[in-house]
Every structure is written in C-alpha cells, then in structure tokens.
PDB file of C-alpha atoms in Angstrom:
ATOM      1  CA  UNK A  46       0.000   0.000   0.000  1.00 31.00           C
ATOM      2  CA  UNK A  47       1.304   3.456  -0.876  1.00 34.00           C
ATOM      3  CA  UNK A  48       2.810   5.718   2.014  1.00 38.00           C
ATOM      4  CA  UNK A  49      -0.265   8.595   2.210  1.00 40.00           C
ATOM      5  CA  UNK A  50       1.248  12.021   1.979  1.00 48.00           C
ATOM      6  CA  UNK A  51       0.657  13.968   5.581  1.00 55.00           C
ATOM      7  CA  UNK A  52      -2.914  15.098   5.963  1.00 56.00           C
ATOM      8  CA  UNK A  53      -1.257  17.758   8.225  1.00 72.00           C
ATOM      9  CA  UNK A  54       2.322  18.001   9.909  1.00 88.00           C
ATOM     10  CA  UNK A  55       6.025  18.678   8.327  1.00 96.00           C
ATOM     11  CA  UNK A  56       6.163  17.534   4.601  1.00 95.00           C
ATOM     12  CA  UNK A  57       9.328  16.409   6.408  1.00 97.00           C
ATOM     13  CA  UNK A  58      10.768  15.312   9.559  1.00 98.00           C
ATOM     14  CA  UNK A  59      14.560  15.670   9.681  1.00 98.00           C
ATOM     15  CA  UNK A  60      16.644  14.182  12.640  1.00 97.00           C
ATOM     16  CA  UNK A  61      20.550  13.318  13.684  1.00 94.00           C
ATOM     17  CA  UNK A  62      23.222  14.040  15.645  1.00 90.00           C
ATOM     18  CA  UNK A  63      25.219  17.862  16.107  1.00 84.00           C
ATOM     19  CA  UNK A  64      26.995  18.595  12.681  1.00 83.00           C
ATOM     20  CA  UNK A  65      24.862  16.548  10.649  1.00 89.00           C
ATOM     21  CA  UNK A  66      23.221  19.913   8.840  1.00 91.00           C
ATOM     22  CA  UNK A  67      19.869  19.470  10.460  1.00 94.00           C
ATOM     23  CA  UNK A  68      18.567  23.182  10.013  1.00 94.00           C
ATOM     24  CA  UNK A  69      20.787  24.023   6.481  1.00 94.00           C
ATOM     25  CA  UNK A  70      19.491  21.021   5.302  1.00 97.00           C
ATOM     26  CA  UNK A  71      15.682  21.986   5.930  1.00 97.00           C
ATOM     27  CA  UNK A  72      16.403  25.419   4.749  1.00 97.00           C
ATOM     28  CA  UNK A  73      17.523  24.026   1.379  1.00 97.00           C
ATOM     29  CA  UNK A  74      15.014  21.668   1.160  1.00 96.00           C
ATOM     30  CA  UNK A  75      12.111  24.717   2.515  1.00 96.00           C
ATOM     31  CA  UNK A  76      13.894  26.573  -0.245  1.00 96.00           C
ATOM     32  CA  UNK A  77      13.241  23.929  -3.055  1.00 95.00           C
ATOM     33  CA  UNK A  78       9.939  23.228  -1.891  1.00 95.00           C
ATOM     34  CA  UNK A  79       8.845  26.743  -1.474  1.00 96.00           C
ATOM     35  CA  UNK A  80       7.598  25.946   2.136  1.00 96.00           C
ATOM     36  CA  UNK A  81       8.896  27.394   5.446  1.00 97.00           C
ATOM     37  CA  UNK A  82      11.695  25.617   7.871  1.00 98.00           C
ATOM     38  CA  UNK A  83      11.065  25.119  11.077  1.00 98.00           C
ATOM     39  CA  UNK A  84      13.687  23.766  14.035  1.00 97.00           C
ATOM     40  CA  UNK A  85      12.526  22.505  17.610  1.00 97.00           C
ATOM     41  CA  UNK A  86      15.960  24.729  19.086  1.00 94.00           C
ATOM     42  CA  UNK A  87      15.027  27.645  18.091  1.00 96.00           C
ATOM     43  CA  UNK A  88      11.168  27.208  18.940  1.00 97.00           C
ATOM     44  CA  UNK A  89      12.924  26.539  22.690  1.00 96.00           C
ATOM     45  CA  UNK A  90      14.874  29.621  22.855  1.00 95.00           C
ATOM     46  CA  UNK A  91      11.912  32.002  21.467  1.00 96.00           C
ATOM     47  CA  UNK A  92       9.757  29.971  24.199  1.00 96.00           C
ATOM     48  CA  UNK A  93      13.017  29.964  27.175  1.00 96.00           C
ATOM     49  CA  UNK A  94      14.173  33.805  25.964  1.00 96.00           C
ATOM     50  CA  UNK A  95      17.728  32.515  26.005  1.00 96.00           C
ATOM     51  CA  UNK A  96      20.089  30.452  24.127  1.00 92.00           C
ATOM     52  CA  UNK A  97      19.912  26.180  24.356  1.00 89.00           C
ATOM     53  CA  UNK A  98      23.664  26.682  26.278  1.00 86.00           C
ATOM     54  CA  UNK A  99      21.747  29.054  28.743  1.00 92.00           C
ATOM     55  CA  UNK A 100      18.923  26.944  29.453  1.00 93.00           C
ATOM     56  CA  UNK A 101      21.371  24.044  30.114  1.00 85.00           C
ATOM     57  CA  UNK A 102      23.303  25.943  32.803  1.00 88.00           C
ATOM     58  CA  UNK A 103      21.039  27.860  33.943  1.00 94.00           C
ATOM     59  CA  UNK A 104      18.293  25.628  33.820  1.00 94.00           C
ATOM     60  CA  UNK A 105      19.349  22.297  33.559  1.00 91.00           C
ATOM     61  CA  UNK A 106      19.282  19.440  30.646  1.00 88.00           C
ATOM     62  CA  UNK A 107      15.067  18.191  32.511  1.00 91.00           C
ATOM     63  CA  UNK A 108      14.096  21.796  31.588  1.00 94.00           C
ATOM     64  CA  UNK A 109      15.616  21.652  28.478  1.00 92.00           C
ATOM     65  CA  UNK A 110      13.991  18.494  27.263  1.00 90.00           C
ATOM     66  CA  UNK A 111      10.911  19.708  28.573  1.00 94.00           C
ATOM     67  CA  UNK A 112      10.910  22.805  26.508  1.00 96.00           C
ATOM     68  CA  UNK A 113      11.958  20.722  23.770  1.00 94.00           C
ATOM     69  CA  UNK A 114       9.264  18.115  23.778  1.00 95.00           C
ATOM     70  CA  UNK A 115       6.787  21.175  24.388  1.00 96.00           C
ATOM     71  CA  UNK A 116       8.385  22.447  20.976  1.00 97.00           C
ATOM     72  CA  UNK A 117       8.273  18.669  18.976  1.00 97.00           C
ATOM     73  CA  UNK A 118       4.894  18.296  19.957  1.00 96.00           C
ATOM     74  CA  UNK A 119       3.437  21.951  18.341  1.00 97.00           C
ATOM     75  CA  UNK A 120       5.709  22.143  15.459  1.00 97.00           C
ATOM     76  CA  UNK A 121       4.248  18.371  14.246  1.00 97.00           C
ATOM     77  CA  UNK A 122       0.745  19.624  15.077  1.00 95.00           C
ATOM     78  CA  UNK A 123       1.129  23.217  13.595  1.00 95.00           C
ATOM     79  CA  UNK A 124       3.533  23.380  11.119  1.00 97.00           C
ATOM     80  CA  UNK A 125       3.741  22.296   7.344  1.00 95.00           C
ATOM     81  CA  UNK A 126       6.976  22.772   6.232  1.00 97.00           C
ATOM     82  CA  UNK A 127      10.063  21.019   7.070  1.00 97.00           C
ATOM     83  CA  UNK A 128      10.926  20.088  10.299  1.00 98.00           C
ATOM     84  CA  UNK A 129      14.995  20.243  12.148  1.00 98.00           C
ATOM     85  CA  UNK A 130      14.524  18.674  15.412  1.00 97.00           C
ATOM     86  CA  UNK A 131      17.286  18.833  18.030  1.00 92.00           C
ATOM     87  CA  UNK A 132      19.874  16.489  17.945  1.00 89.00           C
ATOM     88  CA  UNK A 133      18.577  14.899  21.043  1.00 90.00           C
ATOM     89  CA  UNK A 134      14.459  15.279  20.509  1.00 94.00           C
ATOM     90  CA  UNK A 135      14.240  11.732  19.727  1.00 94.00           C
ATOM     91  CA  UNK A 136      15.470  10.255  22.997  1.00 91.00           C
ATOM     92  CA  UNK A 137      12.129  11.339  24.654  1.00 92.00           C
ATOM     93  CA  UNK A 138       9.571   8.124  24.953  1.00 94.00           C
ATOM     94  CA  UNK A 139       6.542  10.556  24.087  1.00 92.00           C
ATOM     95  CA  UNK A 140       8.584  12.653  21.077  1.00 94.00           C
ATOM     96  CA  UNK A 141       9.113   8.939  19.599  1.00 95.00           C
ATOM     97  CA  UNK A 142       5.400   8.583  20.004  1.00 94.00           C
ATOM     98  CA  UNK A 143       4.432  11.809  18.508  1.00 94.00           C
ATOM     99  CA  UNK A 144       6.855  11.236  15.384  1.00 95.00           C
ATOM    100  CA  UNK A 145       5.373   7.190  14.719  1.00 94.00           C
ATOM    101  CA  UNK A 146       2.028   8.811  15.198  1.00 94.00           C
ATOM    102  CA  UNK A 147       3.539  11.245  12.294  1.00 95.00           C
ATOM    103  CA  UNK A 148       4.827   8.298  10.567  1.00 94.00           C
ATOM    104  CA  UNK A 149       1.769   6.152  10.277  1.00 93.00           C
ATOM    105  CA  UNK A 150       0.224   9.322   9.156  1.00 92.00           C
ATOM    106  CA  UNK A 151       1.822   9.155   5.980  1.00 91.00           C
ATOM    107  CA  UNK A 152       5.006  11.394   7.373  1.00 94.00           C
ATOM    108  CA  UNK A 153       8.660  10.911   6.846  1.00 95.00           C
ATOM    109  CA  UNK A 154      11.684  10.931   8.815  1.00 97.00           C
ATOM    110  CA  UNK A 155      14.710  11.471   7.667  1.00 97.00           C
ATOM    111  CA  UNK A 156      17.560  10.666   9.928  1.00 97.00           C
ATOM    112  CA  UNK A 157      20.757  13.013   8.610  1.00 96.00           C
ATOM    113  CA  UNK A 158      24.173  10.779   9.940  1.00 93.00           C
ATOM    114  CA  UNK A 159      27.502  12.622   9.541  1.00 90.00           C
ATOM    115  CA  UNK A 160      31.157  10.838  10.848  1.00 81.00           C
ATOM    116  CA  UNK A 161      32.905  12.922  13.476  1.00 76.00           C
ATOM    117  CA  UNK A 162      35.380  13.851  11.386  1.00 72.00           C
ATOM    118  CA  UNK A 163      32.947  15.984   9.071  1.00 74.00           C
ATOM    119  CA  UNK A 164      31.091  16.715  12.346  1.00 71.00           C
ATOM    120  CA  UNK A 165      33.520  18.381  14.091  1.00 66.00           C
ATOM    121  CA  UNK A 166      34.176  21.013  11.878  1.00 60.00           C
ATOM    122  CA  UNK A 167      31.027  22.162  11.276  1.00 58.00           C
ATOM    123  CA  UNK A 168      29.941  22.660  15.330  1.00 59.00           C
ATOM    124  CA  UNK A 169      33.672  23.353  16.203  1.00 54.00           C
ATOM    125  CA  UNK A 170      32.651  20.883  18.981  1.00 48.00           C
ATOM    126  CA  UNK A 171      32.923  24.146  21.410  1.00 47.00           C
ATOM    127  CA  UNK A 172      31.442  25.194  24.705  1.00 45.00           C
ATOM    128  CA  UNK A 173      27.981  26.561  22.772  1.00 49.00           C
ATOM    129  CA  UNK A 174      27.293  22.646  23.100  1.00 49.00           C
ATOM    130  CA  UNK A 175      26.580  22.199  26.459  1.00 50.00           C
ATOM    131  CA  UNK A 176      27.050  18.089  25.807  1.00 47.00           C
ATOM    132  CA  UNK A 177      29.864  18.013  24.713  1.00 48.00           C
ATOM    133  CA  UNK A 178      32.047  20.132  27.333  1.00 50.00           C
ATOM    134  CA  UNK A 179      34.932  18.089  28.560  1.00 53.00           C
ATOM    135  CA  UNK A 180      36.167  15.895  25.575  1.00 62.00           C
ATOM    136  CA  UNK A 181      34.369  17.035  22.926  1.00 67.00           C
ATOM    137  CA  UNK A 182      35.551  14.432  20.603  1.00 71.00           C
ATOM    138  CA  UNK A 183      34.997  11.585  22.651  1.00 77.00           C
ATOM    139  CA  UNK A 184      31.976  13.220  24.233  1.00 76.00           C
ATOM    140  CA  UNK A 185      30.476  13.603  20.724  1.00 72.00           C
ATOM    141  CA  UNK A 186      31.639  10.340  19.617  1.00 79.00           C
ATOM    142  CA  UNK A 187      30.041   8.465  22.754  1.00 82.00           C
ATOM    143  CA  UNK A 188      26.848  10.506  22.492  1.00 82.00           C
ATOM    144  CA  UNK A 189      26.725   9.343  18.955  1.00 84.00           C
ATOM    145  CA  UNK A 190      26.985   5.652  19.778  1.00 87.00           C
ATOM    146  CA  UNK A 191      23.913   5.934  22.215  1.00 89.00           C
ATOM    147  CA  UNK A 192      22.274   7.829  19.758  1.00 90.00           C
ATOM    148  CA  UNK A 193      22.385   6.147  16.541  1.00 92.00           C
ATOM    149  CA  UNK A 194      19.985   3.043  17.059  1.00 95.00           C
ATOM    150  CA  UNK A 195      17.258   5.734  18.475  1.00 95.00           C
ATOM    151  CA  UNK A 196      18.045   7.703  15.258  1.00 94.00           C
ATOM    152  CA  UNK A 197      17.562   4.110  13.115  1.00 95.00           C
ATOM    153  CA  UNK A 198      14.585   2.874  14.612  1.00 94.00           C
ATOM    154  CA  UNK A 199      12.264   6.509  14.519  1.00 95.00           C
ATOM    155  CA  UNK A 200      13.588   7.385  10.431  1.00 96.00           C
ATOM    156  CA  UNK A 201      11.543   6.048   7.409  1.00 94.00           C
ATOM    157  CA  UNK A 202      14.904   7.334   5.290  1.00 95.00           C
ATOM    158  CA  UNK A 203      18.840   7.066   6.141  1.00 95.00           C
ATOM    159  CA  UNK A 204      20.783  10.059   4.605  1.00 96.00           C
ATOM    160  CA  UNK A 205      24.770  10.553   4.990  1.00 94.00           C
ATOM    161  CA  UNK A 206      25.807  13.993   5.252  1.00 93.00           C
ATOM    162  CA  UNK A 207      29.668  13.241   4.506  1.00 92.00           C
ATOM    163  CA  UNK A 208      31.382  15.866   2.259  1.00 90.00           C
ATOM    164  CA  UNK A 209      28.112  16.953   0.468  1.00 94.00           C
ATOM    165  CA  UNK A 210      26.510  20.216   0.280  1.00 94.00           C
ATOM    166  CA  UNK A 211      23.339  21.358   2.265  1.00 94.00           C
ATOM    167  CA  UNK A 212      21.984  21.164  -1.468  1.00 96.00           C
ATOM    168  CA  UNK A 213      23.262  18.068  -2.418  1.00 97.00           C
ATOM    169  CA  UNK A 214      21.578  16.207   0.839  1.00 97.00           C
ATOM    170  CA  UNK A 215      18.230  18.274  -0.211  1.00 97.00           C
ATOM    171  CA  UNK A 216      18.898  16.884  -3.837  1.00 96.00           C
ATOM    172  CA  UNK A 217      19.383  13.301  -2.148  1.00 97.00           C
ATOM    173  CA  UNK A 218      16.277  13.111   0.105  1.00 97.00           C
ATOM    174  CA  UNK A 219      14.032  14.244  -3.013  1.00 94.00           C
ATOM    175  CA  UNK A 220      15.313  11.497  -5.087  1.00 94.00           C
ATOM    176  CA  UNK A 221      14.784   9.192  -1.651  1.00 93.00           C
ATOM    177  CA  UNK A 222      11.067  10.218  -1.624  1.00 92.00           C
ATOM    178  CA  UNK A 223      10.863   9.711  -5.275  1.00 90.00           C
ATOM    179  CA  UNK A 224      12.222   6.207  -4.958  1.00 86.00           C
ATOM    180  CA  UNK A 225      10.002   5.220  -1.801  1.00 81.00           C
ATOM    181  CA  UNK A 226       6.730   6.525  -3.772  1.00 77.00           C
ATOM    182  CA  UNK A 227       7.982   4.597  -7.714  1.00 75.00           C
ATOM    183  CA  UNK A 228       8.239   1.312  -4.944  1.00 73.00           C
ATOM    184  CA  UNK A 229       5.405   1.857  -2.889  1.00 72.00           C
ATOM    185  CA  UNK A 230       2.975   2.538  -5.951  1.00 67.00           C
ATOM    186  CA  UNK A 231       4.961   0.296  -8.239  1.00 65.00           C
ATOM    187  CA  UNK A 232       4.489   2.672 -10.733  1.00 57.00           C
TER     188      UNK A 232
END
C-alpha cells in the first residue's frame, strides 16, 4: 500500500546528531519546496528567551527536554513545512510517540548521519554545546553511539551527510522520496 502524503504536519521530519546539517538542510530543502523551515531549538529559545547553552546551565538538561518536547509536539501539530529537530528530541519516549504517530500518518523521517570527522568542523565541537564540554571528541563520539539506534529505529529514510553540500543532501532526500513513492505505488 502506498505511504499517504501527511494530511497535516512537516512535509518532512529531519533528525541526527550535532553537525549533521539538520537546520541548512531543511532550509535548502524549505527553499526547493517553497515551504517554510522550522527547528525545535530555536522554537525553545523564542519559548526559554535565552540560548539552548543558557537553558542548560542555567536551567538544567530536565528543563531543556521539557521545553523541547513542548516544541516537537506543536511544530508536528502546527507546522507544514520542514521540520529540524534537536539532535537529542528523539530520545524522549513521548517525542518517539508523537513522530510514529507522524509516521503512520503518511510522514517521513529522515535521519541526517555525519562521521565525526565531518562533524567536528562544522559545530567546532565548542562550549555553545553544552554536551559536549569536557572531551568534545569523545563526548560527541560516545553521544553518537547511544544515539544512533534511536536515530535508526524513529527514520523512514537514512541520509549521509559526509562531504556533500546542504543542497546536495536536499537533492538526495528528493530522489529518496521519489524512490520510496515509484516502490510503494509500483508505478
């Protein structure tokens, strides 16, 4: 049976870890598609009044995710564009609800990887990442590890990020949900 395109919700879901191009990636695609990105961190600092690295220290990571499930849960109801969720949304039980509920819907998640070596460039693995103080490297790395079979098990689509272009990835995903809807239709 073909996947059913969203009745309401993200055209697209997009999910991974820091420095996999979450939000560049759903501005390209928002861009192509001539619909508006969206991303669950900056819903939480509009919401907090303060930066994700404030509400961490100041706050605490509880508040954080709290904010942040708060944020999952009304961009998927309200918003119809593409979706950048935080690198850790997805490790809530009830966000992992909310985004099968998407899912069965007819919505897709797309889970952006990226190696450390073409992560760490891009977030500078710096003190603006309030997981990965210490050893950001190995922080990043172990995070990643813990991460990745949560990532697996909530995406419909598996995209590396690895020396391509926010563009290119767009490009890639497109020709993803073209592929999924020739072998879902047969047609």
């Amino acid at each position: 049976m073909p996947r059913p395109t969203p009745a309401s919700g993200p055209r697209v879901v997009l999910i991974g870890p820091p420095g996999a191009g979450k939000s560049t990636v759903a501005a390209a695609l928002a861009q192509r598609w001539q619909l508006a990105p969206r991303d669950t961190d900056t819903d939480v600092e509009t919401t907090a009044g303060k930066s994700v690295a404030d509400v961490f220290v100041e706050d605490g990571e509880p508040r954080f995710r709290a904010l942040e499930r708060a944020a999952v849960a009304a961009a998927l109801d309200e918003h119809d564009g593409v979706l950048a969720l935080g690198g850790g949304a997805v490790l809530d039980p009830g966000t992992r609800v909310l985004l099968q509920a998407y899912r069965e819907g007819g919505g897709v998640v797309v889970f952006l990887d990226v190696s450390l070596a073409h992560a760490a460039p891009r977030v500078g693995l710096n003190q603006s990442r309030p997981l990965l103080v210490g050893s950001p490297r190995a922080q990043w790395q172990a995070l990643m590890d813990a991460r990745r079979p949560v990532y697996e098990e909530v995406a419909t689509v598996h995209v590396s990020t690895d020396g391509l272009r926010p563009v290119e990835v767009a490009e890639i995903i497109e020709s993803r949900l073209r592929d999924q809807r020739v072998s879902e239709t047969g047609a």
